[in-house]
Coordinates of C-alpha atoms in Angstrom, one line a residue:
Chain A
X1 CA 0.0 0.0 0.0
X2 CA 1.9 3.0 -1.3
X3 CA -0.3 5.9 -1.1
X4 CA -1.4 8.1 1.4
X5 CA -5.0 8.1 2.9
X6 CA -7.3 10.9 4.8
X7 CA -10.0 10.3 6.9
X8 CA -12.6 13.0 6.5
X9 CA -16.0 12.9 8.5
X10 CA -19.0 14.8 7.0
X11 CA -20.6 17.3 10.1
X12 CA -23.9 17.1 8.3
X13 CA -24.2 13.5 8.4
X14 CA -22.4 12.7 11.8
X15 CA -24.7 11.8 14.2
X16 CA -22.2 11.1 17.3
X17 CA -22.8 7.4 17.5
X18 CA -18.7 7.5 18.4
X19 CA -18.1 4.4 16.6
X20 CA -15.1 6.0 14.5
X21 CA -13.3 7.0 17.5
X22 CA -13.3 4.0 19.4
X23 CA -12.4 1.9 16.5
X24 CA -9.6 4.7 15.4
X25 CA -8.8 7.3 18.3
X26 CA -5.8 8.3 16.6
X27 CA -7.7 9.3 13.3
X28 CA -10.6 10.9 14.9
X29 CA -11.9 13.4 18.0
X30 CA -15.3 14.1 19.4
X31 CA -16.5 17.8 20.2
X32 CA -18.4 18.2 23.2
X33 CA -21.7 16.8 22.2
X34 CA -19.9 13.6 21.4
X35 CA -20.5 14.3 17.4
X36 CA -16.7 13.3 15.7
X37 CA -14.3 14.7 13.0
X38 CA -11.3 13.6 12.1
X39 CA -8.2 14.6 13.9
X40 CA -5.8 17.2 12.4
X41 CA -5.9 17.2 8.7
X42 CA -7.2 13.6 8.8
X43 CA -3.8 12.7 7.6
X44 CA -3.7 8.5 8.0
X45 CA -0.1 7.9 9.1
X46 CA 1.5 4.5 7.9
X47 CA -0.2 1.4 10.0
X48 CA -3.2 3.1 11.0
X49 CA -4.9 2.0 7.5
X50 CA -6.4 -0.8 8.5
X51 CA -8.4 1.2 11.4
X52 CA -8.9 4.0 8.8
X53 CA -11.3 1.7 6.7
X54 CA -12.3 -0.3 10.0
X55 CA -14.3 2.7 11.4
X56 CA -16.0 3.9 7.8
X57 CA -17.3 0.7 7.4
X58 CA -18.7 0.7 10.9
X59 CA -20.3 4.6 10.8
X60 CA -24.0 3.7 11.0
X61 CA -24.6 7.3 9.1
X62 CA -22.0 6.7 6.4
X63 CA -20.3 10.1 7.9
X64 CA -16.8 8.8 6.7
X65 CA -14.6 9.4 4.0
X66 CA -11.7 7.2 3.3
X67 CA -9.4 9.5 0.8
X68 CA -6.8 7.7 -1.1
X69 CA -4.4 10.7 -2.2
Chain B
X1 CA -58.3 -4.3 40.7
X2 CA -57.0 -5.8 37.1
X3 CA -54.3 -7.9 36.5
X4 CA -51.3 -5.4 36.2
X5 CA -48.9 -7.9 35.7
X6 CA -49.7 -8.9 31.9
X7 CA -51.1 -6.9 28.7
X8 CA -54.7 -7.6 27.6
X9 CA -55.0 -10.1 24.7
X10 CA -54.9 -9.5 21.0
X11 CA -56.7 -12.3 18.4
X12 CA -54.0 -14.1 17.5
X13 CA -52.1 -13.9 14.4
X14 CA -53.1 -15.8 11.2
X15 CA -51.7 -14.2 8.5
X16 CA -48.7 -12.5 9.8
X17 CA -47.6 -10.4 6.0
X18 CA -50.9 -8.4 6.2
X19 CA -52.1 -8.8 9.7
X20 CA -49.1 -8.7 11.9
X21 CA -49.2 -7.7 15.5
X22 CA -45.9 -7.0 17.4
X23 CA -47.3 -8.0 20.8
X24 CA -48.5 -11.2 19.6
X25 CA -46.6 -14.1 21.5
X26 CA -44.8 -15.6 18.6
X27 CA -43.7 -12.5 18.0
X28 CA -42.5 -11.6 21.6
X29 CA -41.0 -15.0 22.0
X30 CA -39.4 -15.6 18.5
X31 CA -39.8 -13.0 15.8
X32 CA -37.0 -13.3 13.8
X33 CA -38.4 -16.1 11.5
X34 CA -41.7 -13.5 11.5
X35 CA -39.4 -10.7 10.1
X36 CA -37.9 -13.0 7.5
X37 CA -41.3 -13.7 6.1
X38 CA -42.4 -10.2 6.0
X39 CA -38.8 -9.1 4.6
X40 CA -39.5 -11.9 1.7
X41 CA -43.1 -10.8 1.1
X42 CA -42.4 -6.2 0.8
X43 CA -40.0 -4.0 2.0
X44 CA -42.7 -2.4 4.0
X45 CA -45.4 -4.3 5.2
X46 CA -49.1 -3.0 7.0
X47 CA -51.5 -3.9 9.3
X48 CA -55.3 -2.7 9.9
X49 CA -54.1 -3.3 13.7
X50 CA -53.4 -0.5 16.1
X51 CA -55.8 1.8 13.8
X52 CA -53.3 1.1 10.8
X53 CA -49.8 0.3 11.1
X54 CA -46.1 0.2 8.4
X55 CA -43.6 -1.9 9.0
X56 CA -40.2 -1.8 7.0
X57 CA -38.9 -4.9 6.9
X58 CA -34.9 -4.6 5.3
X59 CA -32.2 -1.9 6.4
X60 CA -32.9 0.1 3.6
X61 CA -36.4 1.3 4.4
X62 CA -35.5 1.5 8.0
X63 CA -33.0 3.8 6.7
X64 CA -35.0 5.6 4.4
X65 CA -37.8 6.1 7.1
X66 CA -35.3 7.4 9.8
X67 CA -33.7 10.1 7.5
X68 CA -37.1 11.2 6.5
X69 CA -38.6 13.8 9.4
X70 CA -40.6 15.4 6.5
X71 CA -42.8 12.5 6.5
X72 CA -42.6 11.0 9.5
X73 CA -42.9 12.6 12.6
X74 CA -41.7 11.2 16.2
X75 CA -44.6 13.0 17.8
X76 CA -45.7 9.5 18.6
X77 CA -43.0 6.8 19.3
X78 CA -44.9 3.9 20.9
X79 CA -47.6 2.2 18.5
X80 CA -50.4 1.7 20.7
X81 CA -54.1 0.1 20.0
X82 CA -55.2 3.9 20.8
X83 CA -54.4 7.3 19.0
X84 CA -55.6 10.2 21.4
X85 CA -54.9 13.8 20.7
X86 CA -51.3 15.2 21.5
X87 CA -51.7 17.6 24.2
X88 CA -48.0 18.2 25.0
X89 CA -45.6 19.3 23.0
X90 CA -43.1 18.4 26.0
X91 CA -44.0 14.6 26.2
X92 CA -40.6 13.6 26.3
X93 CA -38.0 15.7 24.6
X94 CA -36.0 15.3 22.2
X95 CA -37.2 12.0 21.4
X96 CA -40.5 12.7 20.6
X97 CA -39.4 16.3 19.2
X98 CA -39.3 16.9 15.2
X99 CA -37.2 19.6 13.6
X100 CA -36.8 22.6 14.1
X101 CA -37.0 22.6 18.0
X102 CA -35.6 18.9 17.8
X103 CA -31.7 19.8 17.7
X104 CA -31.2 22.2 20.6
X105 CA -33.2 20.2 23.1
X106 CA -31.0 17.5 21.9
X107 CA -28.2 19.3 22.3
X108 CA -28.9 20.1 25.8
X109 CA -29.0 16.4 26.4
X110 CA -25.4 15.1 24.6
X111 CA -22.5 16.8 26.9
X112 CA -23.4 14.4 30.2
X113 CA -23.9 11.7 27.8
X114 CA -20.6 11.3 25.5
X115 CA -17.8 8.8 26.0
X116 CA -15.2 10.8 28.2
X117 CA -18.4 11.8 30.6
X118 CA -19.2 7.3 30.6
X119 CA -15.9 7.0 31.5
X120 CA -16.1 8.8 35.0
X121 CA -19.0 6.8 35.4
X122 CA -17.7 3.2 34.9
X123 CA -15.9 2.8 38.0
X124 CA -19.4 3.2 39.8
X125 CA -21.0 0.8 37.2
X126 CA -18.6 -2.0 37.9
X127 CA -18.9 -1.5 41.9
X128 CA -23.0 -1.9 41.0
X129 CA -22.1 -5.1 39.1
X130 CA -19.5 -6.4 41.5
X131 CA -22.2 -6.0 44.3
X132 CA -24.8 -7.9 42.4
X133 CA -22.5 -10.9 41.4
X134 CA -21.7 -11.3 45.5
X135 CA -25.2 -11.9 46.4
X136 CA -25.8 -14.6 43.8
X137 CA -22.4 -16.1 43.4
X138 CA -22.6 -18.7 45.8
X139 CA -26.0 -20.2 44.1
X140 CA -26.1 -22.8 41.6
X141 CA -29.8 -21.8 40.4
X142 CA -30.6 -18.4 39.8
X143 CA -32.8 -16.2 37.6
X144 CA -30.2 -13.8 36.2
X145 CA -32.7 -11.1 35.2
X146 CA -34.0 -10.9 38.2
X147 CA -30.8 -10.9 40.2
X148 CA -28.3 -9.3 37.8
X149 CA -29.2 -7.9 34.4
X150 CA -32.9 -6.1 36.0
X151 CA -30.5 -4.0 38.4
X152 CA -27.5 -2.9 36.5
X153 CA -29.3 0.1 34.3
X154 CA -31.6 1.5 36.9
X155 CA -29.3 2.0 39.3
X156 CA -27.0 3.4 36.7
X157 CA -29.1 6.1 35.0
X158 CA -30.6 6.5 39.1
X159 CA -27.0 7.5 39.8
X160 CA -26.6 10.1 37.3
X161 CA -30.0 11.8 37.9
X162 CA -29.6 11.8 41.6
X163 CA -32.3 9.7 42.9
X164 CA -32.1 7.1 45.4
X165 CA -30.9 4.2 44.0
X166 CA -33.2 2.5 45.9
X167 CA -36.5 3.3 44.1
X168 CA -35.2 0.9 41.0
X169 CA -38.4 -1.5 41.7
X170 CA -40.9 1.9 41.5
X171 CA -38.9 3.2 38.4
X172 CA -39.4 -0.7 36.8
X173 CA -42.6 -0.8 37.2
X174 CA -43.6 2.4 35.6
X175 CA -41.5 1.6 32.9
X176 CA -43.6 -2.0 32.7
X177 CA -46.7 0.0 32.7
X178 CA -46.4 2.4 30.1
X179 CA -43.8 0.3 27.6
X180 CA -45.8 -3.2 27.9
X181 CA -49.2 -2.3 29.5
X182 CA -49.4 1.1 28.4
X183 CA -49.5 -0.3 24.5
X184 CA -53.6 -1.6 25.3
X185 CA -54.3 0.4 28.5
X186 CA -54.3 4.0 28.1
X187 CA -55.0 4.4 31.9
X188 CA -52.4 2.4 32.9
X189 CA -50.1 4.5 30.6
X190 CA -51.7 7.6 32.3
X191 CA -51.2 6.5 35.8
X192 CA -47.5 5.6 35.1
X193 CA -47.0 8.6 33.7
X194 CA -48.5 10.5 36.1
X195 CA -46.6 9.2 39.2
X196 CA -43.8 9.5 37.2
X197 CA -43.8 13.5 37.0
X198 CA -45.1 14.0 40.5
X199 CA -41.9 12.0 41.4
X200 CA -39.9 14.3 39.6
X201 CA -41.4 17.6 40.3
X202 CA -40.7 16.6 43.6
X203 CA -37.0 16.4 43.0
X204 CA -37.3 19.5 40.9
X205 CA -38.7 21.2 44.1
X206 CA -36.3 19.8 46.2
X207 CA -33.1 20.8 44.2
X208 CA -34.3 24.2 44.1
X209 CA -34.0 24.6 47.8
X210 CA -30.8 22.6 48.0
X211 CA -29.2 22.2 44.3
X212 CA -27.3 19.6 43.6
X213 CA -24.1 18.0 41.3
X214 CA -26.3 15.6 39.1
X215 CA -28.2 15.2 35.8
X216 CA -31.6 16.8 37.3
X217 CA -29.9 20.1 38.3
X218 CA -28.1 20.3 35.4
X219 CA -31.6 20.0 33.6
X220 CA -32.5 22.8 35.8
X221 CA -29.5 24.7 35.2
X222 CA -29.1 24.6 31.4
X223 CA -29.9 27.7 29.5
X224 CA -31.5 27.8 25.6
X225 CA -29.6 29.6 22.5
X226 CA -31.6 32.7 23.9
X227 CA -29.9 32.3 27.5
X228 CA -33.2 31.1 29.1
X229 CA -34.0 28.3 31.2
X230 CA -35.7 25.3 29.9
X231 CA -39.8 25.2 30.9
X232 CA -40.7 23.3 34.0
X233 CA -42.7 21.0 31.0
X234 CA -39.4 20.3 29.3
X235 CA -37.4 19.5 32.4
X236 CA -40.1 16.6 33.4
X237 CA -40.6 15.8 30.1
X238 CA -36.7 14.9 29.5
X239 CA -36.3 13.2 32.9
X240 CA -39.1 11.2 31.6
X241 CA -37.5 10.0 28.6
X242 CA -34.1 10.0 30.7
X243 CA -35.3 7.1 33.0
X244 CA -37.7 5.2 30.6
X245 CA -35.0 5.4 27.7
X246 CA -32.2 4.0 30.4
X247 CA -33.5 1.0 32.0
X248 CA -35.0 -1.8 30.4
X249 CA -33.4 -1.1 27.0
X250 CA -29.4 -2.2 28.6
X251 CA -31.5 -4.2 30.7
X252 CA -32.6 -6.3 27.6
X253 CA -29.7 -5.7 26.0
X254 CA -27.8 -7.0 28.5
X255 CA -30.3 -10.1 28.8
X256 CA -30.2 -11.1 25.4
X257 CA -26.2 -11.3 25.8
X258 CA -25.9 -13.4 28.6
X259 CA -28.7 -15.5 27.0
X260 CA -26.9 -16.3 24.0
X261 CA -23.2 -16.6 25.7
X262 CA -25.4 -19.1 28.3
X263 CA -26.4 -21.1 25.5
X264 CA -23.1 -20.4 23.2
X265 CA -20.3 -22.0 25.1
X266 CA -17.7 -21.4 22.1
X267 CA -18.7 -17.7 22.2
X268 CA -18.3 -17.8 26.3
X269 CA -15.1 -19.4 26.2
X270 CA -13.7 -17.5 23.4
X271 CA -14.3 -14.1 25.3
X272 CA -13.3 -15.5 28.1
X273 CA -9.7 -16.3 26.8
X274 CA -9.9 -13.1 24.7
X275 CA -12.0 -10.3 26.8
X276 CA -10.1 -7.5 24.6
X277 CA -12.9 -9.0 21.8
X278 CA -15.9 -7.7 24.4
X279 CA -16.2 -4.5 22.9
X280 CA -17.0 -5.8 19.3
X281 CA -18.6 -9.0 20.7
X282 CA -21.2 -5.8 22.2
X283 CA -21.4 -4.7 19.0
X284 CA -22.6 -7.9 17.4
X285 CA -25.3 -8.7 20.4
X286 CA -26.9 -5.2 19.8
X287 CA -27.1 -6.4 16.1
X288 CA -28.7 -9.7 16.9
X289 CA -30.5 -9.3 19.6
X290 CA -31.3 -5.1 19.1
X291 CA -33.6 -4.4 21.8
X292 CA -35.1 -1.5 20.8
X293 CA -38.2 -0.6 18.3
X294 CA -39.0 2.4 18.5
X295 CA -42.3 4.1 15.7
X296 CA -42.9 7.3 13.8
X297 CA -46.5 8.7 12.9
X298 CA -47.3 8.5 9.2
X299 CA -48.0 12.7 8.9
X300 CA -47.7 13.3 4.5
X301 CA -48.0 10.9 2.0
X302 CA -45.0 9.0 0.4
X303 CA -43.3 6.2 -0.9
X304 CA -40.8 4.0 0.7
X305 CA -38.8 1.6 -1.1
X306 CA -41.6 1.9 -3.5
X307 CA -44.3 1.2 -1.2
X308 CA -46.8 4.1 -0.9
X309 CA -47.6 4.8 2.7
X310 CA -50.6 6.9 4.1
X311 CA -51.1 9.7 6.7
X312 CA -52.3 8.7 9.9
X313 CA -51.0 5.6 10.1
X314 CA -48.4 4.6 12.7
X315 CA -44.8 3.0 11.6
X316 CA -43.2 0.3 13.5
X317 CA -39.5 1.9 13.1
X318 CA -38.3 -1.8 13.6
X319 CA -34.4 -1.6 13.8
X320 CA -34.3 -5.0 15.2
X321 CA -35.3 -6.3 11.7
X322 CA -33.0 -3.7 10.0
X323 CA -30.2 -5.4 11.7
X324 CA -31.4 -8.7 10.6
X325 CA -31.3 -8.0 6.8
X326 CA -29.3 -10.6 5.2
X327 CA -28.8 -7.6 2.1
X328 CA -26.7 -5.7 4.5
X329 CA -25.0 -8.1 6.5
X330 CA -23.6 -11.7 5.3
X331 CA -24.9 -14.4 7.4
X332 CA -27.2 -11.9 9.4
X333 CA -29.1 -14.7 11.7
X334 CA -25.2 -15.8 12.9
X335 CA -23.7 -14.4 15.4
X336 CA -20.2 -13.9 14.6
X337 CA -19.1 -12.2 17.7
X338 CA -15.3 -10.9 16.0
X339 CA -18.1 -9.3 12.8
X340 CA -15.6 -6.6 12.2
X341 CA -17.6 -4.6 9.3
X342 CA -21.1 -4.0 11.4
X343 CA -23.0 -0.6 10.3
X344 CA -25.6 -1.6 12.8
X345 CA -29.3 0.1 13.6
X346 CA -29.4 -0.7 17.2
X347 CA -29.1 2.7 18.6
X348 CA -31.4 4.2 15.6
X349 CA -30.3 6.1 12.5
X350 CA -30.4 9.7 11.9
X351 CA -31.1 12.8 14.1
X352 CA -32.9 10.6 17.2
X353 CA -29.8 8.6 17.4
X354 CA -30.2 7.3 20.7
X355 CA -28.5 9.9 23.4
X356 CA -27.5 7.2 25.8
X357 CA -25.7 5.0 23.1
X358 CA -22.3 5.6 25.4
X359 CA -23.7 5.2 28.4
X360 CA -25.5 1.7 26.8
X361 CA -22.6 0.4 25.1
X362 CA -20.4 1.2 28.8
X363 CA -22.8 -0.9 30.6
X364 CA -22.7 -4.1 28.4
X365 CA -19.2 -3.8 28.6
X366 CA -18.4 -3.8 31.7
X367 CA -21.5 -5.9 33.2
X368 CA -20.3 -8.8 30.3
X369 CA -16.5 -8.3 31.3
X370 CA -17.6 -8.9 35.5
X371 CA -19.7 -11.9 34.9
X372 CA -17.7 -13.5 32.7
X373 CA -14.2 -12.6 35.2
X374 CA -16.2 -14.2 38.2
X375 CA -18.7 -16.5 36.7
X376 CA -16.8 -18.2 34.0
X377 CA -19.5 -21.3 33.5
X378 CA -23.2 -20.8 33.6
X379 CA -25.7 -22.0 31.2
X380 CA -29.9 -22.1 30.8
X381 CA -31.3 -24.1 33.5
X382 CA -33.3 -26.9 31.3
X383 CA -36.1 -26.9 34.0
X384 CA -36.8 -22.8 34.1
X385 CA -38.5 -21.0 31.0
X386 CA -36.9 -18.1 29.6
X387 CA -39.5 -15.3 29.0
X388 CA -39.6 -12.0 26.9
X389 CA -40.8 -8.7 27.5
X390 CA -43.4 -7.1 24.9
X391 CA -43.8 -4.5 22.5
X392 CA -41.3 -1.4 22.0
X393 CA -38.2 -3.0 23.9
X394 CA -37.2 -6.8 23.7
X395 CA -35.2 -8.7 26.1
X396 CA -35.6 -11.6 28.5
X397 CA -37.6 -10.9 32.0
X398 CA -36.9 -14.2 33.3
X399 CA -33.0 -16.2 33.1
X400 CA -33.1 -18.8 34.4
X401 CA -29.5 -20.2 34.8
X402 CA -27.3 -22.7 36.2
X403 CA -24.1 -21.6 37.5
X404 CA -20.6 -23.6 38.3
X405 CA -18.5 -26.5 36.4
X406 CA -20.9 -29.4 38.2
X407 CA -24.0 -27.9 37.3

């Protein structure tokens, strides 16, 4: 896997079910009503892929964008 | 006096694809073969019972329904046999709010509610646990609803509102009267209902002479966009939904768990070995076994998933069934308790996400992880009879176990 991925969590569609952060706490943070975005730039550093996908496909409001850049 | 302690009768069932009736007792005891019918026979289904009544059957129009406040409003979130007028707009925000007003009296709700706030919370959750599994561990025989799963939530949700945890049994049975009873007894609902807000204006009136450092006050406390406090109405109305949204949905939820690692010993022994899996094995019991169903009032005409639906009829929002669409999720009647892709409907979909989700998802996790440390090997006791609760929240009211290596 050579390229570089972002994680990117839509405000309108974010409902704060959390599951994204506790799947991935380093890609994402909650405000504090508990709704999430992604943390920093959303900039997936190398190993974290694998969580990256984990909590898009597990965000009951399909809030999250996986970015391949 | 009537019998309190079970709902009236309903004809039973026939034809369950146009005649179904959630609070028949196939359906309370075993409906997922029911939902697999209706899913094969429409996407959304209808009844002429409870004055006219939808059902989606697949995730899809679950989905669709959820996302749609247009047509659907959550002014009434219980399908009952009886429709009467709405006479507050306050019954029990923000759950049975619609946009506009929907989002800041949800708003107020989230903060004490979100993961870091469930966190300070735990500790006391596990001490509630640990105390239950001492009076029952030395028993071979025990009903585990009764003696474990009943307690855990109450107490809970009594802890963060500031009442004495030792009201659970009062707080239980209203919640029995206006979930179960309440669904063909409109005066039964009323009473609960009523005793329920005289309980709480109480505390209202007590805070106000001595506030406090707990969810009621900070009810009290909590001030709109406009900088004003909520109305006395909205303050009752949310410590309504507060308590009748906390207890026997984890209760159930926690049930149903036990109930299948009790009669799954590859699942208990693999969680045993592995508890770091608990948190997703949670995930895939709330998919299974969701406990919660909640409805939506029919309010403009529409289609969904091509059906066309009519005003004035109720929806059963069933997310239970969502969960068990075999379109969205391979081998949905299996339990695979590692699932690791599991977009599941448990806690509702869209803006009335459930606001205890956290709190829910805390309480399962740490109620499984303290059983299974300290009761490694229980199963169903072959000569007790599981029973289910009916209605809007599903999970077992009576489980029966053995407990130990001889048993």
């Amino acid at each position: 896997m050579t390229e570089r991925l972002r994680v990117h969590v839509d405000p309108d569609k974010c409902q704060g079910h959390a599951r994204c952060k506790a799947l991935a706490p380093e890609l994402f943070e909650l405000d504090e009503y508990g709704n999430a975005h992604e943390a920093g730039d959303g900039t997936v550093r190398p190993g974290l892929e694998d969580k990256a996908w984990l909590a898009k496909s597990n965000c009951p409001e399909i809030a999250i964008d996986v970015i391949e850049e | 006096m009537s019998d309190l302690s079970q709902p009236a009768a309903h004809p039973p069932v026939t034809d369950w694809v146009h005649d179904f009736d959630h609070t028949d007792p196939q359906w309370t005891d075993d409906p997922f073969p029911i939902w697999d019918k209706l899913r094969a026979a429409s996407p959304v289904v209808h009844t002429e019972r409870f004055l006219g009544c939808y059902m989606p059957t697949t995730y899809e129009a679950v989905r669709e329904i959820a996302n749609d406040t247009e047509h659907f409003s959550s002014r009434r979130i219980i399908v009952r046999d009886v429709r009467p007028e709405i006479t507050s707009r306050n019954a029990a925000p923000p759950i049975t709010s619609d946009p506009p007003v929907h989002k800041p009296a949800k708003q107020l709700l989230l903060p004490p509610f979100t993961p870091d706030a469930m966190k300070k919370l735990e500790p006391r959750v596990r001490a509630i646990c640990n105390e239950l599994i001492d009076g029952l561990i030395a028993e071979s025989r025990i009903d585990a609803a009764e003696r474990y799963t009943k307690h855990i939530p109450v107490r809970a949700i009594a802890h963060m509102l500031g009442i004495p945890e030792t009201d659970s049994d009062l707080f239980i049975n209203w919640i029995h009267m206006i979930l179960e009873l309440g669904i063909k007894d409109e005066n039964v609902l009323l009473q609960a209902v009523q005793e329920m807000s005289a309980y709480f204006a109480g505390q209202i009136e007590e805070r106000k002479r001595k506030p406090t450092d707990d969810l009621i006050s900070y009810l009290m406390n909590v001030r709109d966009e406009e900088g004003n406090p909520l109305e006395d109405s909205h303050v009752l109305g949310s410590l309504r939904l507060l308590l009748i949204a906390g207890i026997d949905t984890t209760w159930s939820a926690i049930g149903s768990s036990l109930w299948h690692l009790a009669k799954t010993p590859a699942d208990r022994e693999r969680l045993i070995a592995e508890p770091g899996l608990i948190p997703t094995a949670v995930e895939e019991l709330l998919r299974a076994y969701s406990p919660v169903t909640m409805a939506r009032e029919v309010v403009k005409e529409t289609t969904i998933s091509g059906c066309p639906v009519k005003p004035g009829n109720m929806v059963l929002l069933s997310f239970p069934a969502a969960n068990r669409d075999p379109k969205m999720f391979p081998d949905a009647d299996k339990v695979v308790i590692d699932r690791r892709e599991n977009r599941h409907a448990a806690f509702g979909l869209g803006i009335h996400r459930c606001v205890g989700s956290n709190l829910a998802r805390m309480e399962m996790q740490v109620a499984l992880e303290e059983w299974l440390k300290r009761i490694p090997d229980f199963r169903l006791d072959p000569a007790g009879t599981v029973t289910w609760s009916q209605g809007t929240v599903r999970g077992p009211r009576q489980l029966p176990f053995l407990l130990g290596k001889a048993m």
